[in-house]
Amino acid sequence: MATAQQILQSYFGYDSFRPGQAELVHAVLAGRDTLGIMPTGAGKSLCYQVPALLFDGLTIVISPLISLMKDQVGALHEAGVPAACLHSAMPPAEMYAVLREAEHGGCKLLYVAPERLTAPAFLDFARRVPIAMVTVDEAHCISQWGQDFRPSYLKIADFLAALPVRPRLSAFTATATEAVRADIVQALALRDPFVLTTGFDRPNLYFSVERPSSKAQALLRLLAARAGQSGIIYCSTRRTVEEVCDMLLAKGITATRYHAGLSPEERRRNQEDFLYDRTPVMVATNAFGMGIDKSNVSFVIHYNMPKNMESYYQEAGRAGRDGAAADCILLYSGQDVHTAEFLIERSHEAGEENTDPALQQALLDRDRERLRRMTHYATTTECLRHTILRYFGEDSPLSCGHCGNCDTVFEEIDATVDAQKVLSCVYRLSKRGLHFGRVIVAAVLTGSKSEKITQFRLDTLSTYGIMAEMTLARVRLLIDALLERGLLQSDPDRYHALFLTAAGNALMRGHGELRLRLPREKKAASRTAHGLADTVDEVLFDRLRTLRARLASRAGVPPYVVFSNATLADMAARQPKNRMELLAVRGVGEAKAHRYGEDFLEEIAAYQRENAPFSGKSTK
């Protein structure tokens, strides 16, 4: 009988498991209920796919999105694994054909949407066939405390109870706090589960936050530096998606869009254009991504700040899934907080009428606190990687040396006097019965002559223009720091007007001091075009990418399904000369070596011939 290691090598082309994979695989094979929390790109799928190929019987994988199921099944077919899926977009005849094939042993993994679990036809099928394992993918969807709760996931417990024999259970997710992990265990009734969190760190991802005066100009600059690379730009609303996509197209940048307001046909077409590398840039709301297993995404740019850290890390984690260097950049402005608050309020107003009011308020308070933590990430001067990992309860060094903040030179300054100027401005406005947000307060302090300043006669305040030597951006940065330190507070029900706190009042009156770390200048970043190691021949790497695109087009699959960028990089470094050497390349399994190996070996050989050193001897 084959071993897990042999399955990993033969079907998936890897000679070793990644951190955490072996422990989870062995727990599943030992028959234990299992919960794995692994960051996006860490290889969760292999933790149940490898055991499924060793089990006698069928593995049912519960998955939330059609695109996710289709993507997984397509990749398994390319690896030579018999798999299928059931979803609502399939005609009944096709569904019954899949069930018949599965019943007669024609597939090892069957992907199913949670809505189908309690359908009579599927229940009848599930009671007849031997089910070795039920796997719950994106398991955080079962928790009301998760960022992406889906009521349909609650059908899983009913489905399991209806089976004649309870199979082993496994569940996997990328982002789950301690509370969500406990909720998953309880909701799935996992028995003495083996629970493993492999760590949330993604060392290949570079995190940075920018606070540009013009997001549009900043985005164009970032894309110009990444021309030809594949990336996603996330926006918080459909309208912003349309505006950003139109702007990019007007500037000659090949881009497409994705949001829930488009027709299903256009969403499908735009998604395929991105997956197949016909359109390198996708502009989308958070409706895009959970089902996307595209491995060669080189950057994810958030044009707006998400509502919580869970969503941000999951979306940012769609970059660099192949292990190559990738960028995760957040373009932040104070308006993002207002937009996020509006979306949170609207989502709770649209909640179910029968929801318990106390629970509804608890969920609303939770979402507001998550937004506060997300805003802290966007405004902190601490290491960004440390901030993320601390949020998920993971210890990490105070400085990673590889994020936007660690690459920024900060200076610690005595900000007491400047803080007193800001606090005094807020105080003097309040004495006139006026309360404004950070934009107007900063405008008063820097001596702006805008219409609102003259309309309310704010230029007659004693604090008008007392910080004219500073830029608006610098004053707003200072206001954000005062909010973070609890010296000011903003009222979301009054257009985020600023108010002094007791601590702020004390500092304004000369009690205490304030020291802050503020950015001074950026280090020059040294990043290669592809983020490749020195051992990789970039010219050969580009030739292999071109070959991959041709083969993918011929096979009708996305290029990354043929081989990931990481596999091509390893291939360009090793430059294998025969099938055995090719199988030593990470990510090349038996099925893909048989299907594509000869083409890649020929391309490498041709490249070596063309670049062989000239001996000076005649060939006659």
mmCIF file of C-alpha atoms in Angstrom, residues 210-369:
data_model
loop_
_atom_site.group_PDB
_atom_site.id
_atom_site.type_symbol
_atom_site.label_atom_id
_atom_site.label_comp_id
_atom_site.label_asym_id
_atom_site.label_seq_id
_atom_site.Cartn_x
_atom_site.Cartn_y
_atom_site.Cartn_z
ATOM 1 C CA GLU A 210 0.575 54.186 2.382
ATOM 2 C CA ARG A 211 -1.445 57.309 3.185
ATOM 3 C CA PRO A 212 -1.304 59.186 -0.124
ATOM 4 C CA SER A 213 -2.951 62.523 -0.801
ATOM 5 C CA SER A 214 -4.210 60.999 -4.063
ATOM 6 C CA LYS A 215 -5.005 57.290 -4.055
ATOM 7 C CA ALA A 216 -5.452 57.287 -7.823
ATOM 8 C CA GLN A 217 -1.953 58.647 -8.420
ATOM 9 C CA ALA A 218 -0.483 56.279 -5.855
ATOM 10 C CA LEU A 219 -2.188 53.311 -7.529
ATOM 11 C CA LEU A 220 -0.888 54.276 -10.966
ATOM 12 C CA ARG A 221 2.630 54.581 -9.533
ATOM 13 C CA LEU A 222 2.411 51.155 -7.895
ATOM 14 C CA LEU A 223 1.093 49.504 -11.068
ATOM 15 C CA ALA A 224 3.761 51.126 -13.232
ATOM 16 C CA ALA A 225 6.395 49.508 -11.004
ATOM 17 C CA ARG A 226 4.658 46.134 -11.429
ATOM 18 C CA ALA A 227 3.894 46.206 -15.142
ATOM 19 C CA GLY A 228 3.204 42.745 -16.519
ATOM 20 C CA GLN A 229 2.622 41.196 -13.108
ATOM 21 C CA SER A 230 -0.678 39.683 -12.020
ATOM 22 C CA GLY A 231 -2.470 41.398 -9.158
ATOM 23 C CA ILE A 232 -5.753 42.205 -7.425
ATOM 24 C CA ILE A 233 -7.006 45.639 -6.373
ATOM 25 C CA TYR A 234 -9.682 45.461 -3.689
ATOM 26 C CA CYS A 235 -12.240 48.251 -3.280
ATOM 27 C CA SER A 236 -14.924 48.509 -0.597
ATOM 28 C CA THR A 237 -17.888 49.358 -2.881
ATOM 29 C CA ARG A 238 -19.132 48.516 -6.362
ATOM 30 C CA ARG A 239 -19.014 52.169 -7.346
ATOM 31 C CA THR A 240 -15.330 52.441 -6.434
ATOM 32 C CA VAL A 241 -14.595 49.275 -8.420
ATOM 33 C CA GLU A 242 -16.184 50.842 -11.504
ATOM 34 C CA GLU A 243 -14.350 54.150 -11.041
ATOM 35 C CA VAL A 244 -10.952 52.551 -10.487
ATOM 36 C CA CYS A 245 -11.329 50.085 -13.354
ATOM 37 C CA ASP A 246 -12.434 52.856 -15.749
ATOM 38 C CA MET A 247 -9.461 54.994 -14.685
ATOM 39 C CA LEU A 248 -6.994 52.154 -15.317
ATOM 40 C CA LEU A 249 -8.457 51.391 -18.732
ATOM 41 C CA ALA A 250 -8.299 55.094 -19.650
ATOM 42 C CA LYS A 251 -4.597 55.042 -18.726
ATOM 43 C CA GLY A 252 -3.978 52.059 -21.002
ATOM 44 C CA ILE A 253 -3.674 49.476 -18.210
ATOM 45 C CA THR A 254 -5.268 46.124 -19.018
ATOM 46 C CA ALA A 255 -7.737 45.522 -16.205
ATOM 47 C CA THR A 256 -11.105 43.939 -15.546
ATOM 48 C CA ARG A 257 -13.688 44.111 -12.738
ATOM 49 C CA TYR A 258 -15.704 41.892 -10.432
ATOM 50 C CA HIS A 259 -18.565 42.662 -8.058
ATOM 51 C CA ALA A 260 -22.006 41.291 -7.193
ATOM 52 C CA GLY A 261 -23.784 43.878 -9.335
ATOM 53 C CA LEU A 262 -22.515 42.372 -12.591
ATOM 54 C CA SER A 263 -24.362 39.663 -14.450
ATOM 55 C CA PRO A 264 -23.233 36.080 -13.715
ATOM 56 C CA GLU A 265 -21.984 35.798 -17.299
ATOM 57 C CA GLU A 266 -19.802 38.903 -17.046
ATOM 58 C CA ARG A 267 -18.437 37.843 -13.660
ATOM 59 C CA ARG A 268 -17.538 34.432 -15.095
ATOM 60 C CA ARG A 269 -15.921 35.961 -18.181
ATOM 61 C CA ASN A 270 -13.918 38.548 -16.239
ATOM 62 C CA GLN A 271 -12.787 35.970 -13.697
ATOM 63 C CA GLU A 272 -11.579 33.623 -16.435
ATOM 64 C CA ASP A 273 -9.728 36.474 -18.176
ATOM 65 C CA PHE A 274 -7.836 37.041 -14.929
ATOM 66 C CA LEU A 275 -7.240 33.348 -14.188
ATOM 67 C CA TYR A 276 -5.971 32.675 -17.699
ATOM 68 C CA ASP A 277 -3.646 35.720 -17.585
ATOM 69 C CA ARG A 278 -5.468 37.415 -20.441
ATOM 70 C CA THR A 279 -6.066 40.357 -18.076
ATOM 71 C CA PRO A 280 -3.337 40.767 -15.454
ATOM 72 C CA VAL A 281 -5.150 43.203 -13.126
ATOM 73 C CA MET A 282 -8.459 42.482 -11.364
ATOM 74 C CA VAL A 283 -10.360 45.311 -9.638
ATOM 75 C CA ALA A 284 -12.920 43.819 -7.271
ATOM 76 C CA THR A 285 -14.970 43.959 -4.113
ATOM 77 C CA ASN A 286 -14.554 41.265 -1.482
ATOM 78 C CA ALA A 287 -17.058 39.194 -3.502
ATOM 79 C CA PHE A 288 -13.987 38.072 -5.466
ATOM 80 C CA GLY A 289 -11.335 35.753 -4.185
ATOM 81 C CA MET A 290 -12.466 32.973 -1.850
ATOM 82 C CA GLY A 291 -12.692 30.540 -4.733
ATOM 83 C CA ILE A 292 -9.549 31.723 -6.480
ATOM 84 C CA ASP A 293 -6.521 29.450 -6.268
ATOM 85 C CA LYS A 294 -4.404 31.470 -8.707
ATOM 86 C CA SER A 295 -0.847 30.909 -7.550
ATOM 87 C CA ASN A 296 1.002 33.634 -9.478
ATOM 88 C CA VAL A 297 -0.641 36.735 -7.985
ATOM 89 C CA SER A 298 2.324 39.055 -7.357
ATOM 90 C CA PHE A 299 0.513 41.831 -5.529
ATOM 91 C CA VAL A 300 -2.692 42.673 -3.720
ATOM 92 C CA ILE A 301 -3.483 46.354 -3.290
ATOM 93 C CA HIS A 302 -6.318 47.444 -1.017
ATOM 94 C CA TYR A 303 -7.630 50.709 -2.421
ATOM 95 C CA ASN A 304 -9.828 50.942 0.678
ATOM 96 C CA MET A 305 -9.308 49.580 4.168
ATOM 97 C CA PRO A 306 -11.374 46.425 4.924
ATOM 98 C CA LYS A 307 -13.695 46.186 7.921
ATOM 99 C CA ASN A 308 -11.546 43.771 9.912
ATOM 100 C CA MET A 309 -8.157 42.115 10.102
ATOM 101 C CA GLU A 310 -9.538 38.673 9.233
ATOM 102 C CA SER A 311 -10.822 39.916 5.867
ATOM 103 C CA TYR A 312 -7.667 41.905 5.193
ATOM 104 C CA TYR A 313 -5.306 39.007 5.872
ATOM 105 C CA GLN A 314 -7.398 36.568 3.869
ATOM 106 C CA GLU A 315 -7.585 38.936 0.877
ATOM 107 C CA ALA A 316 -3.939 40.017 1.095
ATOM 108 C CA GLY A 317 -2.992 36.337 1.394
ATOM 109 C CA ARG A 318 -4.137 35.717 -2.170
ATOM 110 C CA ALA A 319 -0.767 37.105 -3.192
ATOM 111 C CA GLY A 320 2.258 34.835 -3.348
ATOM 112 C CA ARG A 321 0.457 31.509 -3.016
ATOM 113 C CA ASP A 322 3.327 29.827 -4.871
ATOM 114 C CA GLY A 323 5.837 31.000 -2.265
ATOM 115 C CA ALA A 324 7.364 33.699 -4.472
ATOM 116 C CA ALA A 325 7.885 37.225 -3.132
ATOM 117 C CA ALA A 326 4.707 39.328 -3.322
ATOM 118 C CA ASP A 327 3.462 42.703 -2.105
ATOM 119 C CA CYS A 328 0.418 43.478 0.058
ATOM 120 C CA ILE A 329 -0.206 47.227 0.057
ATOM 121 C CA LEU A 330 -2.979 49.143 1.827
ATOM 122 C CA LEU A 331 -3.833 52.661 0.642
ATOM 123 C CA TYR A 332 -5.391 54.261 3.722
ATOM 124 C CA SER A 333 -7.404 57.398 4.311
ATOM 125 C CA GLY A 334 -9.670 58.479 7.159
ATOM 126 C CA GLN A 335 -12.678 58.213 4.858
ATOM 127 C CA ASP A 336 -12.111 54.449 4.756
ATOM 128 C CA VAL A 337 -13.161 54.259 8.422
ATOM 129 C CA HIS A 338 -16.442 56.060 7.700
ATOM 130 C CA THR A 339 -17.176 53.788 4.735
ATOM 131 C CA ALA A 340 -16.453 50.682 6.790
ATOM 132 C CA GLU A 341 -18.706 51.888 9.596
ATOM 133 C CA PHE A 342 -21.512 52.520 7.120
ATOM 134 C CA LEU A 343 -21.131 49.005 5.676
ATOM 135 C CA ILE A 344 -21.141 47.480 9.172
ATOM 136 C CA GLU A 345 -24.277 49.363 10.196
ATOM 137 C CA ARG A 346 -26.040 48.448 6.954
ATOM 138 C CA SER A 347 -25.153 44.763 7.256
ATOM 139 C CA HIS A 348 -26.640 44.611 10.747
ATOM 140 C CA GLU A 349 -29.761 46.518 9.707
ATOM 141 C CA ALA A 350 -30.266 43.875 7.011
ATOM 142 C CA GLY A 351 -29.901 41.056 9.553
ATOM 143 C CA GLU A 352 -32.544 38.446 10.152
ATOM 144 C CA GLU A 353 -35.669 39.753 11.932
ATOM 145 C CA ASN A 354 -35.733 36.784 14.304
ATOM 146 C CA THR A 355 -32.206 37.374 15.554
ATOM 147 C CA ASP A 356 -32.015 37.812 19.303
ATOM 148 C CA PRO A 357 -31.531 41.584 19.997
ATOM 149 C CA ALA A 358 -28.827 40.918 22.584
ATOM 150 C CA LEU A 359 -26.911 38.718 20.121
ATOM 151 C CA GLN A 360 -27.387 41.300 17.366
ATOM 152 C CA GLN A 361 -25.925 44.024 19.601
ATOM 153 C CA ALA A 362 -23.039 41.757 20.610
ATOM 154 C CA LEU A 363 -22.215 41.086 16.957
ATOM 155 C CA LEU A 364 -22.412 44.813 16.166
ATOM 156 C CA ASP A 365 -20.083 45.644 19.070
ATOM 157 C CA ARG A 366 -17.715 42.909 17.883
ATOM 158 C CA ASP A 367 -17.608 44.338 14.352
ATOM 159 C CA ARG A 368 -16.944 47.848 15.653
ATOM 160 C CA GLU A 369 -14.077 46.566 17.782
#
